[in-house]
Amino acid sequence: MRLSRQGPSLFVQTPAKLNIFLDVVGRRQDGFHDLETLMVSVGLYDSLRFSPAADGQLTLKSHSLSLQIPPPPEGPRNLVLKAARLLQQESGTDRGAEITLWKRIPSEAGMGGGSSDAAATLVALNEFWNLQMPASQLHDLAAQLGSDVNFFLDSHPAAVCTGRGEMATPLRLGKPGCFVVVKPADGLSTPAVFSVLGLKPGEGGPSPSRDPLPERLCRLRGEMIRNDLQTAARSLSPAVERCLDELQRLHPAGTGLTGSGSACFALCRSVREARHVAGRCRQRRLGQVWVLMTGT
Ligand code: C5P
């Protein structure tokens, strides 16, 4: 995430993520699922601007920067406002903010857009309101907002995330990864995809034996790509099914689903290969298509 001052305002750019692998370890007593997942941030960014407002007032205006993305909700359901309220309550500040959000990251895609916006809001308002809240406290708030928010908080290029997904251990990527990401027109709801697994509290996940977690320095390889939610997402969405099948036919280094979908991706061996794969995906009208590199 990148922060910059613009006169009295603070401007933030915050990235999307992809899940290279996602293992569902089992279902917990609280209904959530324990996960082991390798997340990488990629170069598609939402932008947020925080400007001064009358005491305590919080407002949000949101705009979509893509014809395919409907304007995000501006009401209290938006994670940006939830994050801002939570920070106000926890810090006891009487400051307010006028927030503007420009969306490029699609929702219901498994790309972490809402979580990334929430993390950016916590980091930016901590600075904008001069709260000096320690990172550990920001992490507690992040975990209350959603399972993926913690990953974005520290701007890791890559991390292995465990627990609900909120415990992020950073790792370094030996070499940047190059992806083609395709988001079919239909989105997928995360709870709906998890519920297809049909796990009861206390029950283990679908893959009893899991590969060892990657070392601190990791090189992305096609064989690493796997996702225990993929069969469920395929069963809920013919568009995901088609997208994954078409990507595989183009023989990139690997293909997979990110998070609970509906976005799918191909890991490519070069930018040249990625441009070729992206061109084919556009020709076949699979959905919105980007060539994206991992963050640094
Ligand atoms: O934490 P987040 O708000 O992203 O989760 C949305 C929903 O996805 C949860 O309410 C839950 O149904 C499901 N979920 C889960 N286990 C996780 C993460 C999400 O069951 N680790």
CSV table of N, CA and C in Angstrom, one decimal, residues 134-260:
chain,number,residue,atom,x,y,z
A,134,PRO,N,-0.5,1.4,17.9
A,134,PRO,CA,0.6,0.4,17.6
A,134,PRO,C,0.0,-0.7,16.6
A,135,ALA,N,1.0,-1.3,15.8
A,135,ALA,CA,0.6,-2.2,14.8
A,135,ALA,C,-0.2,-3.4,15.4
A,136,SER,N,0.2,-3.8,16.6
A,136,SER,CA,-0.5,-5.0,17.2
A,136,SER,C,-2.0,-4.7,17.4
A,137,GLN,N,-2.3,-3.4,17.8
A,137,GLN,CA,-3.7,-3.0,18.0
A,137,GLN,C,-4.5,-2.9,16.7
A,138,LEU,N,-3.8,-2.4,15.7
A,138,LEU,CA,-4.4,-2.3,14.3
A,138,LEU,C,-4.7,-3.7,13.8
A,139,HIS,N,-3.8,-4.7,14.1
A,139,HIS,CA,-4.1,-6.1,13.7
A,139,HIS,C,-5.3,-6.6,14.4
A,140,ASP,N,-5.5,-6.3,15.7
A,140,ASP,CA,-6.7,-6.8,16.4
A,140,ASP,C,-8.0,-6.3,15.7
A,141,LEU,N,-7.9,-5.0,15.3
A,141,LEU,CA,-9.1,-4.4,14.6
A,141,LEU,C,-9.3,-5.0,13.3
A,142,ALA,N,-8.2,-5.3,12.6
A,142,ALA,CA,-8.2,-5.8,11.2
A,142,ALA,C,-8.9,-7.2,11.3
A,143,ALA,N,-8.6,-8.0,12.3
A,143,ALA,CA,-9.2,-9.4,12.4
A,143,ALA,C,-10.7,-9.3,12.7
A,144,GLN,N,-11.1,-8.2,13.3
A,144,GLN,CA,-12.6,-8.1,13.6
A,144,GLN,C,-13.3,-7.7,12.3
A,145,LEU,N,-12.6,-7.2,11.3
A,145,LEU,CA,-13.3,-6.7,10.1
A,145,LEU,C,-13.4,-7.8,9.0
A,146,GLY,N,-12.5,-8.8,9.1
A,146,GLY,CA,-12.5,-9.8,8.0
A,146,GLY,C,-11.2,-10.7,8.1
A,147,SER,N,-11.3,-11.8,7.5
A,147,SER,CA,-10.2,-12.8,7.6
A,147,SER,C,-9.0,-12.4,6.8
A,148,ASP,N,-9.1,-11.6,5.7
A,148,ASP,CA,-8.0,-11.2,4.8
A,148,ASP,C,-7.4,-9.8,5.1
A,149,VAL,N,-8.0,-9.1,6.1
A,149,VAL,CA,-7.6,-7.7,6.2
A,149,VAL,C,-6.2,-7.6,6.8
A,150,ASN,N,-5.8,-8.6,7.7
A,150,ASN,CA,-4.4,-8.5,8.2
A,150,ASN,C,-3.3,-8.6,7.2
A,151,PHE,N,-3.6,-9.5,6.2
A,151,PHE,CA,-2.5,-9.6,5.1
A,151,PHE,C,-2.2,-8.3,4.5
A,152,PHE,N,-3.2,-7.4,4.3
A,152,PHE,CA,-3.0,-6.2,3.6
A,152,PHE,C,-2.3,-5.1,4.5
A,153,LEU,N,-2.6,-5.3,5.8
A,153,LEU,CA,-2.2,-4.2,6.7
A,153,LEU,C,-0.7,-3.9,6.7
A,154,ASP,N,0.2,-4.9,6.5
A,154,ASP,CA,1.6,-4.7,6.6
A,154,ASP,C,2.3,-4.6,5.2
A,155,SER,N,1.4,-4.6,4.1
A,155,SER,CA,1.9,-4.5,2.7
A,155,SER,C,2.9,-5.6,2.4
A,156,HIS,N,2.7,-6.8,2.8
A,156,HIS,CA,3.6,-7.9,2.4
A,156,HIS,C,3.4,-8.2,1.0
A,157,PRO,N,4.5,-8.4,0.2
A,157,PRO,CA,4.4,-8.9,-1.2
A,157,PRO,C,3.8,-10.3,-1.2
A,158,ALA,N,4.2,-11.1,-0.1
A,158,ALA,CA,3.7,-12.5,-0.1
A,158,ALA,C,3.7,-12.9,1.4
A,159,ALA,N,2.7,-13.8,1.7
A,159,ALA,CA,2.7,-14.3,3.1
A,159,ALA,C,1.9,-15.6,3.1
A,160,VAL,N,2.3,-16.5,4.1
A,160,VAL,CA,1.5,-17.7,4.3
A,160,VAL,C,0.6,-17.3,5.4
A,161,CYS,N,-0.7,-17.5,5.2
A,161,CYS,CA,-1.7,-17.0,6.2
A,161,CYS,C,-2.4,-18.3,6.7
A,162,THR,N,-2.5,-18.3,8.1
A,162,THR,CA,-3.2,-19.4,8.8
A,162,THR,C,-4.3,-18.9,9.7
A,163,GLY,N,-4.8,-19.8,10.5
A,163,GLY,CA,-6.0,-19.5,11.3
A,163,GLY,C,-7.2,-19.3,10.3
A,164,ARG,N,-8.0,-18.3,10.6
A,164,ARG,CA,-9.1,-18.0,9.6
A,164,ARG,C,-8.5,-17.4,8.3
A,165,GLY,N,-7.2,-17.1,8.4
A,165,GLY,CA,-6.5,-16.4,7.3
A,165,GLY,C,-5.9,-15.2,7.8
A,166,GLU,N,-6.1,-14.9,9.1
A,166,GLU,CA,-5.7,-13.6,9.7
A,166,GLU,C,-4.3,-13.6,10.2
A,167,MET,N,-3.7,-14.7,10.3
A,167,MET,CA,-2.3,-14.8,10.9
A,167,MET,C,-1.3,-14.9,9.7
A,168,ALA,N,-0.7,-13.8,9.4
A,168,ALA,CA,0.1,-13.7,8.2
A,168,ALA,C,1.6,-13.8,8.6
A,169,THR,N,2.3,-14.8,8.0
A,169,THR,CA,3.8,-14.9,8.1
A,169,THR,C,4.4,-14.5,6.8
A,170,PRO,N,5.1,-13.3,6.7
A,170,PRO,CA,5.6,-12.9,5.4
A,170,PRO,C,6.7,-13.8,4.8
A,171,LEU,N,6.8,-13.9,3.5
A,171,LEU,CA,7.9,-14.5,2.9
A,171,LEU,C,8.3,-13.7,1.7
A,172,ARG,N,9.5,-13.9,1.2
A,172,ARG,CA,10.1,-13.2,0.1
A,172,ARG,C,9.9,-14.1,-1.2
A,173,LEU,N,9.6,-13.4,-2.3
A,173,LEU,CA,9.5,-14.1,-3.5
A,173,LEU,C,10.9,-14.0,-4.2
A,174,GLY,N,11.5,-15.1,-4.7
A,174,GLY,CA,12.8,-15.1,-5.3
A,174,GLY,C,12.7,-14.2,-6.6
A,175,LYS,N,11.6,-14.3,-7.3
A,175,LYS,CA,11.5,-13.7,-8.6
A,175,LYS,C,10.1,-13.2,-8.7
A,176,PRO,N,9.8,-12.0,-9.4
A,176,PRO,CA,8.4,-11.6,-9.5
A,176,PRO,C,7.6,-12.6,-10.3
A,177,GLY,N,6.3,-12.8,-9.9
A,177,GLY,CA,5.4,-13.7,-10.6
A,177,GLY,C,4.6,-12.8,-11.6
A,178,CYS,N,4.3,-13.5,-12.8
A,178,CYS,CA,3.5,-12.8,-13.8
A,178,CYS,C,2.2,-13.6,-14.0
A,179,PHE,N,1.0,-12.9,-13.9
A,179,PHE,CA,-0.2,-13.6,-14.0
A,179,PHE,C,-1.2,-13.0,-15.0
A,180,VAL,N,-2.0,-13.8,-15.5
A,180,VAL,CA,-3.3,-13.3,-16.2
A,180,VAL,C,-4.4,-13.7,-15.3
A,181,VAL,N,-5.2,-12.6,-14.9
A,181,VAL,CA,-6.3,-12.8,-14.0
A,181,VAL,C,-7.6,-12.6,-14.8
A,182,VAL,N,-8.6,-13.5,-14.7
A,182,VAL,CA,-9.8,-13.4,-15.4
A,182,VAL,C,-11.0,-13.4,-14.4
A,183,LYS,N,-11.8,-12.4,-14.5
A,183,LYS,CA,-13.0,-12.3,-13.6
A,183,LYS,C,-14.2,-12.5,-14.4
A,184,PRO,N,-14.9,-13.6,-14.4
A,184,PRO,CA,-16.1,-13.8,-15.1
A,184,PRO,C,-17.2,-12.8,-14.6
A,185,ALA,N,-18.2,-12.5,-15.4
A,185,ALA,CA,-19.2,-11.5,-15.1
A,185,ALA,C,-19.9,-11.8,-13.7
A,186,ASP,N,-20.1,-13.1,-13.5
A,186,ASP,CA,-20.8,-13.5,-12.3
A,186,ASP,C,-19.8,-13.5,-11.1
A,187,GLY,N,-20.2,-13.1,-10.0
A,187,GLY,CA,-19.4,-13.2,-8.8
A,187,GLY,C,-19.8,-14.4,-8.0
A,188,LEU,N,-19.0,-14.7,-6.9
A,188,LEU,CA,-19.4,-15.8,-6.0
A,188,LEU,C,-19.3,-15.3,-4.6
A,189,SER,N,-20.3,-15.7,-3.8
A,189,SER,CA,-20.3,-15.3,-2.4
A,189,SER,C,-19.5,-16.3,-1.6
A,190,THR,N,-18.6,-15.8,-0.7
A,190,THR,CA,-17.7,-16.6,0.0
A,190,THR,C,-18.4,-17.6,0.9
A,191,PRO,N,-19.4,-17.1,1.7
A,191,PRO,CA,-20.1,-18.1,2.6
A,191,PRO,C,-20.7,-19.2,1.8
A,192,ALA,N,-21.3,-18.9,0.6
A,192,ALA,CA,-21.9,-19.9,-0.2
A,192,ALA,C,-20.9,-21.0,-0.7
A,193,VAL,N,-19.7,-20.5,-1.1
A,193,VAL,CA,-18.7,-21.5,-1.6
A,193,VAL,C,-18.3,-22.4,-0.4
A,194,PHE,N,-18.0,-21.8,0.8
A,194,PHE,CA,-17.6,-22.6,1.9
A,194,PHE,C,-18.7,-23.6,2.3
A,195,SER,N,-19.9,-23.2,2.2
A,195,SER,CA,-21.0,-24.1,2.6
A,195,SER,C,-21.1,-25.3,1.7
A,196,VAL,N,-20.7,-25.2,0.5
A,196,VAL,CA,-20.8,-26.4,-0.4
A,196,VAL,C,-19.8,-27.5,0.1
A,197,LEU,N,-18.8,-27.1,0.8
A,197,LEU,CA,-17.9,-28.1,1.4
A,197,LEU,C,-18.6,-29.0,2.4
A,198,GLY,N,-19.6,-28.4,3.1
A,198,GLY,CA,-20.5,-29.2,3.9
A,198,GLY,C,-19.8,-29.7,5.2
A,199,LEU,N,-18.7,-29.0,5.6
A,199,LEU,CA,-18.0,-29.5,6.8
A,199,LEU,C,-18.7,-29.2,8.1
A,200,LYS,N,-18.8,-30.1,9.0
A,200,LYS,CA,-19.4,-29.8,10.3
A,200,LYS,C,-18.3,-29.3,11.3
A,201,PRO,N,-18.7,-28.5,12.3
A,201,PRO,CA,-17.7,-28.0,13.2
A,201,PRO,C,-16.9,-29.1,13.8
A,202,GLY,N,-15.5,-29.0,13.8
A,202,GLY,CA,-14.6,-30.0,14.3
A,202,GLY,C,-14.2,-31.0,13.2
A,203,GLU,N,-14.8,-30.9,12.0
A,203,GLU,CA,-14.4,-31.9,11.0
A,203,GLU,C,-13.2,-31.4,10.2
A,204,GLY,N,-12.4,-32.3,9.7
A,204,GLY,CA,-11.2,-32.0,8.9
A,204,GLY,C,-11.5,-31.6,7.4
A,205,GLY,N,-10.6,-31.0,6.8
A,205,GLY,CA,-10.8,-30.5,5.4
A,205,GLY,C,-10.7,-31.7,4.4
A,206,PRO,N,-10.9,-31.3,3.1
A,206,PRO,CA,-10.9,-32.4,2.0
A,206,PRO,C,-9.6,-33.0,1.7
A,207,SER,N,-8.5,-32.4,2.0
A,207,SER,CA,-7.2,-33.0,1.6
A,207,SER,C,-6.5,-33.4,2.9
A,208,PRO,N,-6.5,-34.7,3.3
A,208,PRO,CA,-5.9,-35.1,4.5
A,208,PRO,C,-4.4,-34.8,4.6
A,209,SER,N,-3.7,-35.0,3.4
A,209,SER,CA,-2.2,-34.8,3.5
A,209,SER,C,-1.9,-33.5,2.7
A,210,ARG,N,-1.2,-32.6,3.4
A,210,ARG,CA,-0.9,-31.3,2.7
A,210,ARG,C,0.6,-31.2,2.5
A,211,ASP,N,1.0,-30.4,1.5
A,211,ASP,CA,2.4,-30.2,1.2
A,211,ASP,C,3.0,-29.3,2.4
A,212,PRO,N,4.3,-29.5,2.6
A,212,PRO,CA,4.9,-28.6,3.6
A,212,PRO,C,4.8,-27.1,3.2
A,213,LEU,N,4.7,-26.2,4.2
A,213,LEU,CA,4.6,-24.8,3.8
A,213,LEU,C,5.9,-24.3,3.2
A,214,PRO,N,5.8,-23.3,2.3
A,214,PRO,CA,7.1,-22.9,1.6
A,214,PRO,C,8.0,-22.2,2.6
A,215,GLU,N,9.3,-22.2,2.2
A,215,GLU,CA,10.4,-21.6,3.0
A,215,GLU,C,10.2,-20.1,2.9
A,216,ARG,N,11.1,-19.4,3.7
A,216,ARG,CA,11.0,-17.9,3.8
A,216,ARG,C,11.3,-17.2,2.4
A,217,LEU,N,12.1,-17.9,1.6
A,217,LEU,CA,12.3,-17.4,0.3
A,217,LEU,C,11.7,-18.4,-0.7
A,218,CYS,N,10.7,-17.9,-1.5
A,218,CYS,CA,9.9,-18.8,-2.2
A,218,CYS,C,9.9,-18.4,-3.7
A,219,ARG,N,10.0,-19.4,-4.6
A,219,ARG,CA,9.8,-19.1,-6.0
A,219,ARG,C,8.5,-19.7,-6.5
A,220,LEU,N,7.7,-18.9,-7.1
A,220,LEU,CA,6.3,-19.4,-7.5
A,220,LEU,C,6.5,-20.4,-8.6
A,221,ARG,N,5.8,-21.5,-8.5
A,221,ARG,CA,5.8,-22.5,-9.5
A,221,ARG,C,4.4,-23.0,-9.7
A,222,GLY,N,4.2,-23.4,-11.0
A,222,GLY,CA,2.9,-23.9,-11.3
A,222,GLY,C,2.3,-25.0,-10.5
A,223,GLU,N,3.2,-25.9,-10.0
A,223,GLU,CA,2.8,-27.1,-9.2
A,223,GLU,C,2.3,-26.6,-7.8
A,224,MET,N,2.6,-25.4,-7.4
A,224,MET,CA,2.1,-25.0,-6.1
A,224,MET,C,0.7,-24.6,-6.1
A,225,ILE,N,0.1,-24.4,-7.3
A,225,ILE,CA,-1.3,-23.9,-7.4
A,225,ILE,C,-2.3,-25.0,-7.1
A,226,ARG,N,-3.1,-24.7,-6.0
A,226,ARG,CA,-4.2,-25.6,-5.7
A,226,ARG,C,-5.1,-24.9,-4.8
A,227,ASN,N,-6.4,-25.3,-4.7
A,227,ASN,CA,-7.4,-24.6,-4.0
A,227,ASN,C,-8.5,-25.6,-3.6
A,228,ASP,N,-8.7,-25.8,-2.3
A,228,ASP,CA,-9.7,-26.7,-1.8
A,228,ASP,C,-11.1,-26.2,-2.1
A,229,LEU,N,-11.3,-24.9,-2.5
A,229,LEU,CA,-12.6,-24.4,-2.7
A,229,LEU,C,-12.9,-24.5,-4.2
A,230,GLN,N,-12.0,-25.0,-5.0
A,230,GLN,CA,-12.2,-24.9,-6.5
A,230,GLN,C,-13.3,-25.8,-7.0
A,231,THR,N,-13.4,-27.0,-6.5
A,231,THR,CA,-14.5,-27.9,-6.9
A,231,THR,C,-15.9,-27.3,-6.5
A,232,ALA,N,-16.0,-26.7,-5.3
A,232,ALA,CA,-17.2,-26.0,-4.9
A,232,ALA,C,-17.5,-24.8,-5.8
A,233,ALA,N,-16.5,-24.0,-6.1
A,233,ALA,CA,-16.8,-22.9,-7.0
A,233,ALA,C,-17.2,-23.3,-8.4
A,234,ARG,N,-16.5,-24.3,-8.9
A,234,ARG,CA,-16.9,-24.9,-10.2
A,234,ARG,C,-18.4,-25.3,-10.2
A,235,SER,N,-18.8,-26.0,-9.1
A,235,SER,CA,-20.1,-26.5,-9.1
A,235,SER,C,-21.2,-25.4,-9.0
A,236,LEU,N,-20.8,-24.3,-8.4
A,236,LEU,CA,-21.8,-23.1,-8.3
A,236,LEU,C,-21.8,-22.3,-9.5
A,237,SER,N,-20.7,-22.3,-10.3
A,237,SER,CA,-20.6,-21.3,-11.4
A,237,SER,C,-20.1,-21.9,-12.7
A,238,PRO,N,-21.0,-22.1,-13.7
A,238,PRO,CA,-20.5,-22.6,-15.0
A,238,PRO,C,-19.5,-21.6,-15.6
A,239,ALA,N,-19.5,-20.3,-15.3
A,239,ALA,CA,-18.5,-19.4,-15.8
A,239,ALA,C,-17.1,-19.7,-15.3
A,240,VAL,N,-17.1,-20.0,-14.0
A,240,VAL,CA,-15.8,-20.4,-13.4
A,240,VAL,C,-15.2,-21.7,-14.1
A,241,GLU,N,-16.1,-22.6,-14.2
A,241,GLU,CA,-15.8,-23.9,-14.9
A,241,GLU,C,-15.1,-23.6,-16.3
A,242,ARG,N,-15.8,-22.8,-17.0
A,242,ARG,CA,-15.4,-22.5,-18.4
A,242,ARG,C,-14.0,-21.8,-18.4
A,243,CYS,N,-14.0,-20.8,-17.5
A,243,CYS,CA,-12.7,-20.0,-17.4
A,243,CYS,C,-11.5,-20.9,-17.0
A,244,LEU,N,-11.7,-21.8,-16.0
A,244,LEU,CA,-10.5,-22.6,-15.7
A,244,LEU,C,-10.2,-23.6,-16.8
A,245,ASP,N,-11.2,-24.1,-17.4
A,245,ASP,CA,-10.9,-25.1,-18.5
A,245,ASP,C,-10.2,-24.4,-19.7
A,246,GLU,N,-10.7,-23.2,-20.0
A,246,GLU,CA,-10.1,-22.4,-21.2
A,246,GLU,C,-8.6,-22.0,-20.8
A,247,LEU,N,-8.4,-21.6,-19.6
A,247,LEU,CA,-7.0,-21.2,-19.2
A,247,LEU,C,-6.1,-22.4,-19.3
A,248,GLN,N,-6.6,-23.5,-18.8
A,248,GLN,CA,-5.7,-24.7,-18.8
A,248,GLN,C,-5.3,-25.1,-20.3
A,249,ARG,N,-6.3,-24.9,-21.2
A,249,ARG,CA,-6.0,-25.3,-22.6
A,249,ARG,C,-4.9,-24.4,-23.2
A,250,LEU,N,-4.6,-23.3,-22.6
A,250,LEU,CA,-3.5,-22.4,-23.1
A,250,LEU,C,-2.1,-22.8,-22.6
A,251,HIS,N,-2.1,-23.8,-21.7
A,251,HIS,CA,-0.8,-24.3,-21.2
A,251,HIS,C,0.1,-23.3,-20.6
A,252,PRO,N,-0.4,-22.5,-19.7
A,252,PRO,CA,0.6,-21.6,-18.9
A,252,PRO,C,1.3,-22.5,-17.9
A,253,ALA,N,2.1,-21.9,-17.0
A,253,ALA,CA,2.8,-22.7,-16.0
A,253,ALA,C,1.9,-23.3,-15.0
A,254,GLY,N,0.7,-22.7,-14.7
A,254,GLY,CA,-0.3,-23.2,-13.8
A,254,GLY,C,-1.5,-22.4,-13.9
A,255,THR,N,-2.6,-23.0,-13.4
A,255,THR,CA,-3.9,-22.2,-13.4
A,255,THR,C,-4.6,-22.5,-12.1
A,256,GLY,N,-5.4,-21.6,-11.6
A,256,GLY,CA,-6.2,-21.8,-10.4
A,256,GLY,C,-7.2,-20.8,-10.1
A,257,LEU,N,-7.9,-21.0,-9.0
A,257,LEU,CA,-9.0,-20.1,-8.5
A,257,LEU,C,-8.3,-19.3,-7.4
A,258,THR,N,-8.7,-18.0,-7.3
A,258,THR,CA,-8.2,-17.2,-6.1
A,258,THR,C,-9.3,-17.1,-5.1
A,259,GLY,N,-8.9,-17.4,-3.8
A,259,GLY,CA,-9.9,-17.4,-2.7
A,259,GLY,C,-11.1,-18.3,-3.0
A,260,SER,N,-12.3,-17.7,-2.8
A,260,SER,CA,-13.5,-18.5,-3.1
A,260,SER,C,-14.1,-18.1,-4.5
